[in-house]
Amino acid sequence: MIAQKPKTVRERFEVVGITCASCAQSVETELCQVQGVKSAAVNLATNTVWVEYAPAETSPELMRNALEKIGYGLVTETSARRVENEADNRRSEILRRNALGALSIAIPLWVLGMFFMNASGISYLTWALATPLVFGFGRSFFVNAWRRALHGKATMDTLIALSTGVAYVFSVFNTLYPAFWERRGIEAPIYFEAAGVVVAFILLGKWLEERAKARTSSSIKRLMALQPQTVRRLLPSGHMEEIPTASVQVGDLLLVRPGEGVPVDGVVHHGCAYVDESMLSGEPIPVHKKPGDRLWAGTVVLYSPLQLRAEQIGADTLLAQIIRTVEEAQGSKAPVQRLVDRVAAVFVPLVILAATASLGGWWLLEGEEGFVRGLVAFVTVLVIACPCALGLATPTAIAVGIGKAAEKGILIKNAESLELAHRIQVLAIDKTGTLTAGKPKVKEFWWAEALPDGPWTDVFYSLERQVQHPLAEAIAMHFEGQAMPLPLSEVKQLPGLGVCGRFRGERVLAGNRALLVAEGLKLPESLELAAKQWERDAQTVVFFAWADRVLAAAAIADPIQTSAAPAIRRLHEMGIEVWLLTGDNHQNARSVANALGITHVQANAMPADKETFVRQQRAAGKIVGVAGDGINDSQALALADVSIAMGSGTDIAKDVAHIVLMGNDLRMIPEAIHLSRQTVRIIWQNLFWAFAYNIVGIPLAMGIFYREFGFQMDPMFAGAAMALSSVSVVANSLRLRRLP
């Protein structure tokens, strides 16, 4: 008997206490060591972690206990969303208060240390000001560093605690025992202002960073705000009560007034109104709703009230699923993040090693006087090194990019797809339902001359409305409201040919040219000429016959999406090779391709043929994208490097695809690729800045240019640079929000 693999679930938790990329690495490593945890991915931009684990083997409580042992926390309450929001607000308020409080002391401390350094008793006054600044407002750095040290971990808090602590202790010694240096002909240096101002700068930077990071998840918050918090439930007694949306049950009858958001998914029970569905489709034109029509949570009812019968509630609503998908995507890691993770794992130990080498090198080269300069270098190196900028470079850009896409109605399921989309070289697009509406319509209809007496429109309509076939539905829809249904007998479908039945004892037929041949029917000359012209125009022709006479012909075509032409044009401008893959015949495929300017066409393509196409293109070394909407596209979608499903497509296509367009606007495809290009550009800008900052800043802090140029960086400037590095990375990512 084969043992079954334990079922796993994937959950998102808030992590308390992470401050840098090294923290994120520590949390991931510790969680992965818990039995039953399959994977863990921390998002430094949102202070959250996605954990895949087997509930039969572990639990959130066990994971929380594991993290608490190394000094971190995990929010596991069932009301985690509310707790998380409260924690965000509380954390931001604490940082604001600490930053402003620290600055109020740091400013006079800096003035005294810089301009009154030779005044009598100044060292004791700066000592008095620095103490509450370093160990009061900066207490968390020391507490966190100690907790990490107990478990052999080192993070950014370790660097800050070491640098400010060493500067403070050294200054205390020199204040109490200045003679130690004076006997050696050296003026006792005091660095209280440096230690204090560094703490203030870093706290200010963390507050600004927190505010900026909060804006990276603003798209999620806007999506969440679409669902109302309360709703009016109609009772069987006829009374109405207002209840929380979370209390709605399946089957409840709800009243939604004009201007209000729909609280849950369901169907219209009573009333007619227009509904703004732009949050799903991206289309600004309201959609008319009548009894029996679907309503989605987050859409807005306009002009008239509607009664809604609840069908999907809570996490089952489409809006909740979109929010979860966006959250998962924002928390996923792009491939480039693997490089950052490897650097972060060794960053802090290497910085401590570099700082210690600076101290030892200066002391060794210049003796006791060099010790002072080496100590300054030691402190400055620890202060200027910034793993935060590295850790925030990718996740902030990913979070903003995926959130921006969601606002445009583009649902990107993971960071890898967002990063890879910009590299698409070949894009294969399905025809029916993707480039075309997928709903055939009658374009022209001709009756033969010298018609016999009879209600032939009603007969044709009655025959086609009994058939479940797209062409028959198109004809029935064309005559809807113009014809009356009549009773027909012996109606049956003829596979591959059409449909037949009896009216007043005579046989009536509707179908293709092959049906006429099989029945030995000859077309009147006028209908023959019209039919040949329609067929040359790649339109499907359906004929209607009674007894031994062909009475009419209809030309049916699947209209091309209005957004298809501009979308294809922009894809070509972006240098992407567009292919039309369709199961339709070559004539119809070429007609659509010519209308849209597509030169590469593969017609009569079965699902396996589409899959083979993707394999061949990938074997040629190309990055392949596939856009489709049906079950027949699912194999190709699953194999493609980047797969895109239309919002009106089948569930399997949307499940398989990496990107889902919530509407049917094909212009979203080049928009998604453009957004991918912009996001990747921002990521590399961030990484360049983060690496360049540390590569240039750390040697400067070590004082390697002092002998040639007489320059050595002051710890206070290092603190300001370190704070600004993180803020600049997040601010650069936020530029994505300003994309049109």
XYZ file of C-alpha atoms in Angstrom:
740
model
C 0.000 0.000 0.000
C 1.421 3.376 -1.042
C 1.537 5.956 1.749
C -0.316 9.124 0.886
C 1.473 12.429 1.149
C 0.081 14.561 3.974
C -2.269 17.262 2.726
C -0.771 20.731 3.010
C -2.303 24.171 3.323
C -0.842 27.588 2.601
C -1.484 30.398 5.076
C -0.370 33.955 5.516
C 0.741 35.271 8.925
C 2.077 38.554 10.210
C 5.603 38.329 11.579
C 6.498 40.550 14.514
C 10.039 41.800 14.979
C 11.579 41.555 11.506
C 13.620 44.596 10.569
C 15.875 43.582 7.683
C 16.731 40.942 5.096
C 18.785 39.018 7.656
C 15.711 38.801 9.897
C 13.670 37.477 6.987
C 16.316 34.841 6.298
C 16.361 33.800 9.965
C 12.553 33.487 10.104
C 12.418 31.403 6.928
C 15.212 29.116 8.120
C 13.653 28.599 11.552
C 10.169 27.894 10.168
C 11.510 25.398 7.636
C 13.091 23.479 10.510
C 9.681 22.930 12.134
C 8.410 19.436 11.356
C 5.539 19.566 8.875
C 6.530 22.914 7.347
C 7.217 22.478 3.634
C 8.163 26.054 2.722
C 8.205 29.577 4.116
C 8.584 32.878 2.274
C 8.865 36.180 4.143
C 7.812 39.419 2.480
C 9.840 42.194 4.069
C 7.672 44.823 2.368
C 4.563 43.698 4.273
C 6.111 42.005 7.355
C 4.262 38.799 6.501
C 5.153 35.194 5.767
C 3.412 32.618 3.582
C 3.837 29.148 5.066
C 2.972 25.841 3.424
C 2.554 23.171 6.073
C 0.802 19.898 6.865
C -1.869 20.519 9.550
C -1.618 16.869 10.596
C 2.030 17.377 11.566
C 2.221 20.920 12.903
C 0.157 24.005 13.731
C 0.486 27.804 13.699
C 0.990 27.684 17.474
C 4.036 25.415 17.118
C 5.439 27.709 14.440
C 4.865 30.721 16.671
C 6.674 28.991 19.554
C 9.638 28.233 17.295
C 9.924 31.871 16.237
C 9.524 33.186 19.775
C 12.604 31.207 20.777
C 14.728 33.320 18.425
C 13.022 36.579 19.308
C 10.245 36.930 16.707
C 6.466 36.683 16.890
C 3.758 35.196 14.680
C 0.143 36.435 14.632
C -2.018 33.285 14.538
C -5.398 34.541 15.735
C -8.399 33.716 13.578
C -9.128 37.415 13.328
C -5.649 37.921 11.904
C -6.795 40.540 9.367
C -8.094 42.832 12.080
C -5.137 42.074 14.356
C -2.733 42.724 11.495
C -4.299 46.105 10.678
C -4.228 47.074 14.343
C -0.588 45.961 14.582
C 0.308 48.011 11.489
C -1.274 51.117 12.999
C 0.304 50.484 16.377
C 3.760 49.869 14.887
C 3.563 53.024 12.768
C 2.435 55.114 15.744
C 5.245 53.781 17.967
C 7.830 54.498 15.282
C 6.449 58.003 14.768
C 6.517 58.762 18.471
C 10.028 57.360 18.909
C 11.383 59.163 15.846
C 9.996 62.553 16.831
C 11.014 62.080 20.463
C 14.532 61.053 19.472
C 14.877 64.043 17.146
C 13.807 66.438 19.895
C 16.837 65.297 21.909
C 19.197 64.652 19.015
C 19.056 68.203 17.660
C 20.306 69.937 20.848
C 22.758 67.054 21.384
C 24.222 67.595 17.922
C 24.444 71.375 18.410
C 26.268 70.950 21.708
C 28.611 68.268 20.365
C 29.510 70.145 17.200
C 29.698 73.802 18.291
C 30.403 73.703 22.031
C 32.738 70.731 22.206
C 35.372 72.690 24.172
C 32.982 74.184 26.731
C 33.446 73.219 30.364
C 31.434 70.148 31.390
C 30.109 69.589 27.873
C 30.965 65.883 27.967
C 28.726 65.336 31.014
C 25.862 67.312 29.427
C 26.045 65.359 26.159
C 26.301 62.144 28.225
C 23.053 63.085 29.993
C 21.282 63.749 26.689
C 22.625 60.683 24.876
C 21.671 58.179 27.576
C 17.862 58.349 27.202
C 18.294 58.672 23.441
C 20.436 55.556 23.015
C 18.926 53.312 25.702
C 15.424 54.764 25.822
C 14.297 55.464 22.280
C 16.876 53.021 20.922
C 16.144 50.289 23.469
C 14.545 47.973 20.889
C 17.817 47.711 18.961
C 19.644 46.352 22.003
C 16.795 44.067 23.091
C 16.424 42.561 19.618
C 20.185 42.204 19.155
C 20.466 40.363 22.486
C 17.605 38.005 21.615
C 19.198 37.179 18.283
C 22.638 36.739 19.854
C 21.267 34.169 22.314
C 20.455 31.998 19.296
C 23.588 32.754 17.327
C 21.850 35.174 14.966
C 22.980 38.611 13.791
C 20.763 41.200 12.087
C 20.636 44.913 11.396
C 19.721 45.449 15.051
C 23.044 43.791 15.898
C 24.929 46.328 13.779
C 23.109 49.294 15.310
C 23.444 48.026 18.882
C 27.149 47.263 18.442
C 27.983 50.584 16.801
C 26.044 52.900 19.114
C 26.854 50.806 22.183
C 30.597 50.840 21.496
C 30.559 54.598 20.767
C 28.597 55.236 23.964
C 30.800 53.046 26.231
C 33.982 54.480 24.701
C 32.704 58.021 25.336
C 31.785 57.186 28.941
C 35.299 55.839 29.568
C 36.878 58.947 28.048
C 34.598 61.236 30.067
C 35.523 59.534 33.359
C 39.189 58.817 32.580
C 40.418 61.445 30.075
C 43.914 61.157 31.553
C 44.359 57.758 29.880
C 44.652 59.483 26.505
C 46.160 62.760 27.691
C 49.215 60.896 29.074
C 49.716 59.625 25.529
C 49.440 63.098 24.024
C 45.981 62.469 22.569
C 42.847 64.467 23.346
C 40.187 62.156 24.749
C 37.522 61.835 21.980
C 33.800 61.952 22.862
C 31.166 60.428 20.551
C 27.952 60.853 22.540
C 26.456 63.040 19.825
C 27.371 60.499 17.148
C 25.742 57.619 19.037
C 22.619 59.644 19.783
C 22.180 61.186 16.351
C 22.693 57.798 14.662
C 19.824 56.349 16.721
C 17.620 59.327 15.861
C 18.399 59.108 12.130
C 17.743 55.384 12.020
C 14.444 55.739 13.897
C 13.403 58.528 11.525
C 14.365 56.358 8.562
C 12.405 53.370 9.928
C 9.316 55.538 10.388
C 9.549 56.945 6.852
C 10.201 53.435 5.550
C 7.156 52.078 7.393
C 4.952 54.799 5.942
C 6.268 54.105 2.453
C 5.881 50.334 2.857
C 2.260 50.824 3.906
C 1.598 52.459 0.549
C 2.897 49.376 -1.293
C -0.158 47.453 -0.043
C -2.641 50.245 -0.712
C -4.098 48.294 -3.662
C -5.060 45.442 -1.330
C -6.649 47.872 1.101
C -8.642 49.464 -1.726
C -9.868 46.040 -2.819
C -10.858 45.198 0.752
C -12.711 48.500 1.052
C -14.963 47.544 -1.869
C -16.921 45.139 0.324
C -19.279 46.895 2.766
C -18.917 46.107 6.461
C -22.669 45.848 7.084
C -25.658 44.756 5.018
C -29.457 44.865 5.215
C -31.051 41.423 5.472
C -34.718 40.968 4.582
C -36.572 38.659 6.988
C -39.466 36.320 6.082
C -41.711 38.512 8.254
C -41.089 41.416 5.889
C -38.922 43.304 8.374
C -35.349 44.311 7.678
C -32.273 44.112 9.943
C -28.755 45.465 9.570
C -26.069 42.850 10.210
C -22.287 42.555 9.677
C -21.374 41.242 6.251
C -19.471 38.416 7.963
C -22.789 37.160 9.411
C -24.486 36.668 6.026
C -25.501 33.063 5.305
C -26.006 31.338 1.958
C -29.631 31.825 0.901
C -30.125 35.117 2.775
C -32.137 37.777 0.968
C -30.278 41.100 1.036
C -31.214 44.629 0.011
C -28.596 46.715 -1.800
C -29.472 50.372 -2.286
C -28.220 52.682 -5.065
C -24.610 53.725 -4.534
C -23.864 50.801 -2.226
C -21.409 47.983 -2.839
C -22.661 44.442 -3.308
C -21.663 42.566 -0.106
C -21.505 38.957 -1.388
C -21.817 36.984 -4.616
C -25.321 35.951 -5.619
C -28.197 36.459 -8.044
C -30.747 39.240 -8.426
C -33.963 38.143 -6.717
C -36.058 41.227 -7.397
C -35.600 44.552 -9.152
C -33.691 45.918 -12.135
C -30.699 48.251 -11.997
C -27.410 49.128 -13.598
C -24.310 47.855 -11.816
C -20.785 49.257 -12.042
C -18.567 46.195 -12.604
C -15.424 48.118 -13.553
C -13.505 46.619 -10.610
C -13.805 43.236 -12.365
C -13.886 44.006 -16.068
C -12.141 47.364 -16.283
C -15.064 48.565 -18.405
C -16.580 51.875 -17.216
C -20.000 51.255 -18.786
C -22.533 49.973 -16.192
C -24.176 46.589 -16.844
C -27.966 46.188 -16.699
C -29.095 43.539 -14.201
C -32.475 41.836 -13.938
C -33.836 38.932 -11.858
C -31.684 35.838 -12.308
C -28.518 37.765 -13.276
C -25.268 37.304 -11.359
C -23.934 39.913 -8.927
C -20.398 40.016 -7.566
C -19.144 41.321 -4.235
C -17.471 44.714 -4.569
C -19.477 45.893 -7.586
C -21.676 48.960 -7.089
C -25.444 49.178 -7.647
C -26.559 52.343 -9.459
C -29.856 54.231 -9.700
C -32.260 51.564 -8.349
C -32.284 49.145 -5.391
C -31.819 45.403 -5.888
C -32.712 42.387 -3.800
C -29.896 39.854 -3.798
C -30.019 36.150 -2.922
C -26.648 35.248 -1.357
C -24.833 32.303 -2.947
C -21.117 32.717 -2.154
C -20.042 34.375 1.079
C -16.835 35.148 2.939
C -13.737 33.585 1.425
C -15.804 32.043 -1.394
C -16.670 35.345 -3.081
C -14.832 36.312 -6.239
C -13.545 39.485 -4.550
C -12.098 37.472 -1.630
C -10.407 35.116 -4.078
C -8.925 38.063 -5.975
C -7.611 39.585 -2.745
C -6.077 36.274 -1.689
C -4.466 35.783 -5.106
C -2.983 39.291 -5.038
C -1.709 38.777 -1.490
C -0.115 35.454 -2.406
C 1.457 37.006 -5.487
C 2.798 39.963 -3.508
C 4.277 37.525 -0.987
C 5.869 35.274 -3.601
C 9.509 35.651 -4.540
C 10.843 36.614 -7.926
C 13.821 34.570 -9.196
C 16.149 37.543 -8.717
C 15.286 37.453 -4.998
C 17.293 34.224 -4.644
C 20.483 36.210 -5.233
C 19.451 38.721 -2.568
C 18.651 35.922 -0.102
C 22.114 34.422 -0.534
C 23.732 37.819 0.071
C 21.505 38.541 3.080
C 22.443 35.234 4.718
C 26.093 36.327 5.057
C 25.729 40.115 4.987
C 25.738 40.953 8.708
C 28.603 38.584 9.674
C 30.702 40.019 6.820
C 29.955 43.575 7.954
C 31.002 42.772 11.526
C 34.154 41.179 10.128
C 34.859 44.293 7.998
C 34.299 46.598 10.990
C 36.601 44.537 13.192
C 39.243 44.457 10.442
C 39.023 48.271 10.216
C 39.646 48.647 13.936
C 42.493 46.136 13.900
C 44.058 47.581 10.776
C 44.147 51.159 12.028
C 45.409 50.068 15.454
C 48.119 47.933 13.902
C 49.275 50.628 11.479
C 49.191 53.706 13.732
C 49.295 52.440 17.286
C 47.253 54.091 20.029
C 46.293 57.096 17.898
C 45.224 54.665 15.198
C 43.030 52.906 17.746
C 40.830 56.015 18.008
C 40.564 56.327 14.235
C 39.972 52.607 13.970
C 37.198 52.818 16.547
C 35.507 55.535 14.502
C 35.810 53.309 11.429
C 34.429 50.343 13.400
C 31.353 52.310 14.457
C 30.847 53.919 11.040
C 31.044 50.618 9.134
C 28.448 49.044 11.421
C 26.166 52.063 11.032
C 26.393 52.551 7.268
C 25.895 48.899 6.268
C 22.283 48.412 5.280
C 20.767 44.990 4.643
C 17.356 46.688 4.615
C 17.891 48.284 1.215
C 18.820 44.892 -0.230
C 15.901 43.162 1.438
C 13.351 45.733 0.294
C 14.570 46.124 -3.296
C 12.573 43.275 -4.831
C 9.488 42.751 -2.601
C 8.446 46.402 -2.588
C 8.560 46.594 -6.388
C 6.713 43.277 -6.702
C 4.034 44.347 -4.198
C 3.426 47.676 -5.952
C 3.538 46.133 -9.437
C 1.066 43.345 -8.667
C -1.196 45.773 -6.795
C -1.133 48.181 -9.732
C -2.031 45.317 -12.061
C -4.978 44.354 -9.841
C -6.287 47.923 -10.036
C -6.254 47.614 -13.834
C -8.140 44.305 -13.766
C -5.032 42.163 -14.356
C -4.686 39.367 -11.812
C -1.046 38.197 -11.634
C -0.720 35.037 -9.567
C 2.977 35.089 -8.642
C 6.084 37.228 -8.751
C 7.885 34.922 -11.178
C 5.219 35.519 -13.831
C 5.420 39.273 -13.327
C 9.191 39.164 -13.741
C 9.117 36.774 -16.724
C 6.357 38.510 -18.715
C 8.711 41.259 -19.874
C 10.851 38.646 -21.663
C 8.039 37.201 -23.821
C 9.269 36.827 -27.405
C 6.427 34.770 -28.901
C 2.765 35.160 -27.949
C 0.267 32.574 -29.211
C -3.356 33.744 -29.070
C -6.495 31.656 -29.445
C -9.182 32.965 -31.830
C -12.668 32.101 -30.606
C -13.487 33.774 -27.319
C -10.126 35.547 -27.179
C -9.593 37.547 -30.349
C -13.276 37.154 -31.156
C -16.263 37.530 -28.862
C -16.964 33.790 -28.864
C -20.636 34.580 -29.518
C -21.518 34.176 -33.211
C -23.989 36.684 -34.633
C -26.074 36.779 -37.796
C -24.461 39.331 -40.101
C -26.824 38.983 -43.102
C -30.033 37.092 -43.887
C -31.585 36.503 -47.318
C -34.900 34.981 -48.315
C -35.323 33.274 -51.658
C -37.563 34.848 -54.260
C -41.175 33.654 -54.733
C -41.606 32.257 -51.216
C -44.577 29.921 -50.667
C -47.153 31.065 -48.158
C -46.334 30.235 -44.575
C -44.988 31.644 -41.282
C -41.431 30.756 -42.314
C -39.695 33.178 -39.963
C -41.562 31.613 -37.032
C -40.750 28.107 -38.291
C -37.032 28.834 -38.747
C -36.898 30.459 -35.306
C -38.801 27.586 -33.661
C -36.509 24.987 -35.221
C -33.231 26.662 -34.214
C -34.276 27.565 -30.672
C -34.569 23.853 -29.841
C -30.900 23.169 -30.651
C -27.923 23.624 -28.317
C -25.355 24.847 -30.803
C -23.646 28.279 -31.087
C -24.846 28.804 -34.683
C -28.417 27.842 -33.828
C -28.333 30.120 -30.783
C -27.105 32.990 -32.975
C -30.051 32.546 -35.371
C -32.564 32.215 -32.531
C -31.162 35.384 -30.940
C -31.385 37.207 -34.287
C -35.126 36.479 -34.526
C -35.843 37.024 -30.829
C -38.740 39.464 -30.538
C -39.543 39.220 -34.279
C -40.880 35.669 -34.379
C -43.282 33.529 -32.401
C -42.516 29.944 -31.375
C -44.590 27.333 -33.183
C -45.116 23.665 -32.309
C -42.875 21.428 -34.445
C -42.704 17.647 -34.383
C -39.901 15.096 -34.731
C -37.183 17.689 -34.089
C -33.738 16.107 -33.960
C -30.164 17.269 -34.318
C -28.053 15.938 -37.208
C -24.401 15.931 -35.993
C -22.128 17.813 -38.357
C -25.031 18.804 -40.583
C -27.766 20.735 -38.758
C -31.284 20.046 -37.495
C -34.538 18.723 -38.931
C -38.189 18.500 -37.919
C -41.717 18.552 -39.279
C -44.163 21.412 -39.787
C -47.691 20.681 -41.063
C -46.509 17.217 -41.986
C -43.660 18.472 -44.212
C -39.966 18.185 -43.390
C -38.117 21.372 -42.435
C -34.308 21.615 -42.348
C -31.659 24.028 -41.119
C -27.959 23.358 -41.640
C -24.851 23.637 -43.763
C -24.162 22.986 -47.440
C -23.382 19.312 -46.693
C -26.941 18.895 -45.389
C -28.333 20.217 -48.689
C -26.163 17.783 -50.631
C -27.276 14.880 -48.425
C -30.923 15.819 -48.978
C -30.455 16.389 -52.718
C -31.574 20.021 -52.514
C -30.566 22.651 -55.032
C -29.950 26.274 -54.136
C -31.795 29.064 -55.946
C -29.383 31.202 -57.982
C -29.783 34.287 -55.759
C -28.966 32.336 -52.591
C -26.064 30.547 -54.328
C -24.415 33.836 -55.263
C -24.901 35.283 -51.771
C -23.638 32.105 -50.078
C -20.449 31.977 -52.158
C -19.659 35.614 -51.359
C -20.220 35.017 -47.616
C -17.995 31.950 -47.685
C -15.245 33.952 -49.427
C -15.545 36.451 -46.560
C -14.956 33.594 -44.075
C -18.525 33.686 -42.773
C -20.432 30.529 -41.882
C -23.603 29.966 -43.933
C -26.718 28.228 -42.582
C -29.527 27.298 -44.991
C -33.256 26.833 -44.278
C -35.342 24.448 -46.366
C -38.940 23.217 -46.446
C -39.940 20.073 -48.283
C -37.830 20.181 -51.464
C -37.155 23.945 -51.534
C -34.375 26.058 -49.965
C -36.092 29.155 -48.593
C -33.369 31.195 -46.906
C -29.702 31.537 -45.984
C -28.014 33.233 -43.044
C -24.415 34.484 -42.853
C -22.984 34.084 -39.349
C -19.700 35.428 -38.035
C -18.005 35.665 -34.693
C -17.236 39.399 -34.369
C -13.674 40.410 -33.605
C -13.184 42.060 -30.222
C -12.987 45.833 -30.574
C -9.884 45.801 -28.375
C -8.079 43.173 -30.519
C -6.655 45.438 -33.230
C -5.034 48.021 -30.909
C -3.749 45.208 -28.683
C -2.088 43.350 -31.573
C -0.671 46.600 -32.938
C 0.923 47.430 -29.584
C 2.323 43.899 -29.202
C 4.010 44.274 -32.576
C 5.424 47.647 -31.501
C 6.851 45.922 -28.412
C 8.746 43.521 -30.681
C 6.658 40.445 -29.839
C 5.998 37.791 -32.490
C 2.241 37.122 -32.457
C 0.764 33.802 -33.591
C -2.894 32.947 -34.120
C -3.588 29.348 -33.006
C -7.109 28.108 -33.619
C -9.089 24.964 -34.170
C -11.113 26.771 -36.834
C -10.521 26.231 -40.549
C -7.745 28.009 -42.395
C -10.071 30.355 -44.298
C -11.717 31.735 -41.158
C -8.399 31.891 -39.315
C -6.700 33.770 -42.157
C -9.635 36.199 -42.414
C -9.314 37.150 -38.733
C -5.519 37.282 -38.962
C -5.619 39.601 -41.990
C -8.083 41.901 -40.246
C -5.737 42.200 -37.263
C -2.396 42.258 -39.056
C -1.246 38.866 -37.754
C 1.123 37.147 -40.192
C 1.685 33.850 -38.351
C -1.333 31.504 -38.382
C -1.828 27.867 -37.444
C -5.373 26.664 -38.192
C -7.144 23.372 -37.494
C -5.065 23.154 -34.309
C -6.196 20.580 -31.789
C -5.236 20.990 -28.086
C -2.245 18.678 -28.591
C -1.132 20.763 -31.598
C -1.136 23.924 -29.473
C 0.953 22.149 -26.840
C 3.387 20.966 -29.525
C 3.713 24.547 -30.797
C 4.715 25.752 -27.325
C 7.239 22.922 -26.949
C 8.800 23.705 -30.315
C 9.137 27.411 -29.570
C 10.644 26.755 -26.144
C 13.035 24.199 -27.648
C 14.199 26.998 -29.953
C 15.145 28.985 -26.861
C 12.244 31.450 -26.958
C 10.168 32.712 -24.036
C 6.608 31.795 -24.955
C 3.347 33.347 -23.823
C -0.077 31.848 -24.516
C -3.432 33.657 -24.262
C -6.664 31.671 -24.375
C -10.009 31.077 -22.733
C -11.119 27.481 -23.216
C -10.514 23.934 -22.076
C -8.839 23.316 -25.439
C -6.223 25.941 -24.522
C -5.414 24.517 -21.083
C -2.578 22.221 -22.210
C -0.753 25.061 -23.950
C -1.470 27.438 -21.065
C 0.022 24.977 -18.574
C 3.202 24.535 -20.628
C 3.811 28.183 -21.535
C 6.410 30.308 -19.761
C 3.695 32.907 -19.179
C 0.023 32.007 -19.654
C -2.842 34.481 -19.849
C -6.528 33.581 -19.465
C -9.490 35.753 -20.378
C -11.915 36.646 -17.610
C -14.826 35.126 -19.530
C -12.939 31.873 -20.040
C -13.435 28.466 -18.487
C -12.486 27.774 -14.891
C -9.756 25.345 -15.927
C -8.122 27.955 -18.172
C -8.170 30.505 -15.340
C -6.840 27.968 -12.833
C -3.938 26.984 -15.077
C -2.997 30.496 -16.208
C -0.358 32.632 -14.496
C -2.217 35.850 -15.365
C -5.991 36.301 -15.532
C -7.595 39.280 -17.252
C -10.714 40.063 -15.229
C -12.388 41.498 -18.321
C -12.131 40.684 -22.031
C -10.146 43.746 -23.037
C -7.183 42.393 -25.016
C -5.302 45.644 -24.466
C -4.652 44.321 -20.965
C -2.161 41.826 -22.445
C 0.376 44.428 -23.667
C -0.472 46.429 -20.538
C 0.583 43.461 -18.362
C 3.804 43.060 -20.344
C 4.511 46.792 -20.097
C 3.905 46.702 -16.339
C 6.261 43.729 -16.089
C 8.957 45.676 -17.937
C 8.528 48.681 -15.665
C 8.558 46.537 -12.509
C 11.702 44.650 -13.519
C 13.404 47.935 -14.385
C 12.557 49.283 -10.931
C 13.820 46.051 -9.293
C 17.198 46.313 -11.004
C 17.433 50.013 -10.179
C 16.765 49.161 -6.531
C 19.294 46.331 -6.487
C 21.917 48.473 -8.212
C 21.418 51.219 -5.663
C 21.432 48.810 -2.716
C 24.575 46.983 -3.822
C 26.348 50.155 -4.985
C 25.503 51.901 -1.715
C 27.087 49.160 0.354
C 30.009 48.573 -2.022
C 30.925 52.275 -1.939
C 29.765 53.138 1.570
C 31.508 50.416 3.551
C 35.028 51.120 2.175
C 34.467 54.845 2.776
C 33.443 54.097 6.331
C 36.565 51.945 6.817
C 38.662 55.042 6.065
C 40.601 53.594 3.127
C 40.856 57.051 1.524
C 42.053 58.845 4.652
C 45.768 58.658 3.892
C 45.379 59.941 0.308
C 42.606 62.506 0.763
C 42.365 63.075 4.508
C 38.700 62.022 4.506
C 37.004 59.721 6.982
C 33.241 59.485 7.236
C 31.581 60.642 10.440
C 29.215 58.097 12.095
C 26.388 60.663 12.048
C 26.551 60.994 8.256
C 26.698 57.223 8.027
C 23.508 57.003 10.064
C 21.733 59.460 7.799
C 22.904 57.622 4.671
C 21.799 54.278 6.063
C 18.322 55.613 6.871
C 17.945 57.237 3.451
C 19.057 54.118 1.572
C 15.999 52.114 2.645
C 13.607 55.009 2.137
C 14.972 55.686 -1.354
C 14.476 52.049 -2.415
C 10.854 52.028 -1.269
C 10.209 55.455 -2.786
C 11.607 54.262 -6.111
C 9.257 51.257 -6.055
C 6.303 53.528 -5.362
C 6.927 55.279 -8.688
C 5.106 52.317 -10.250
C 1.876 53.621 -8.718
C 2.097 56.694 -10.953
C 2.050 54.672 -14.169
C -0.993 55.617 -16.292
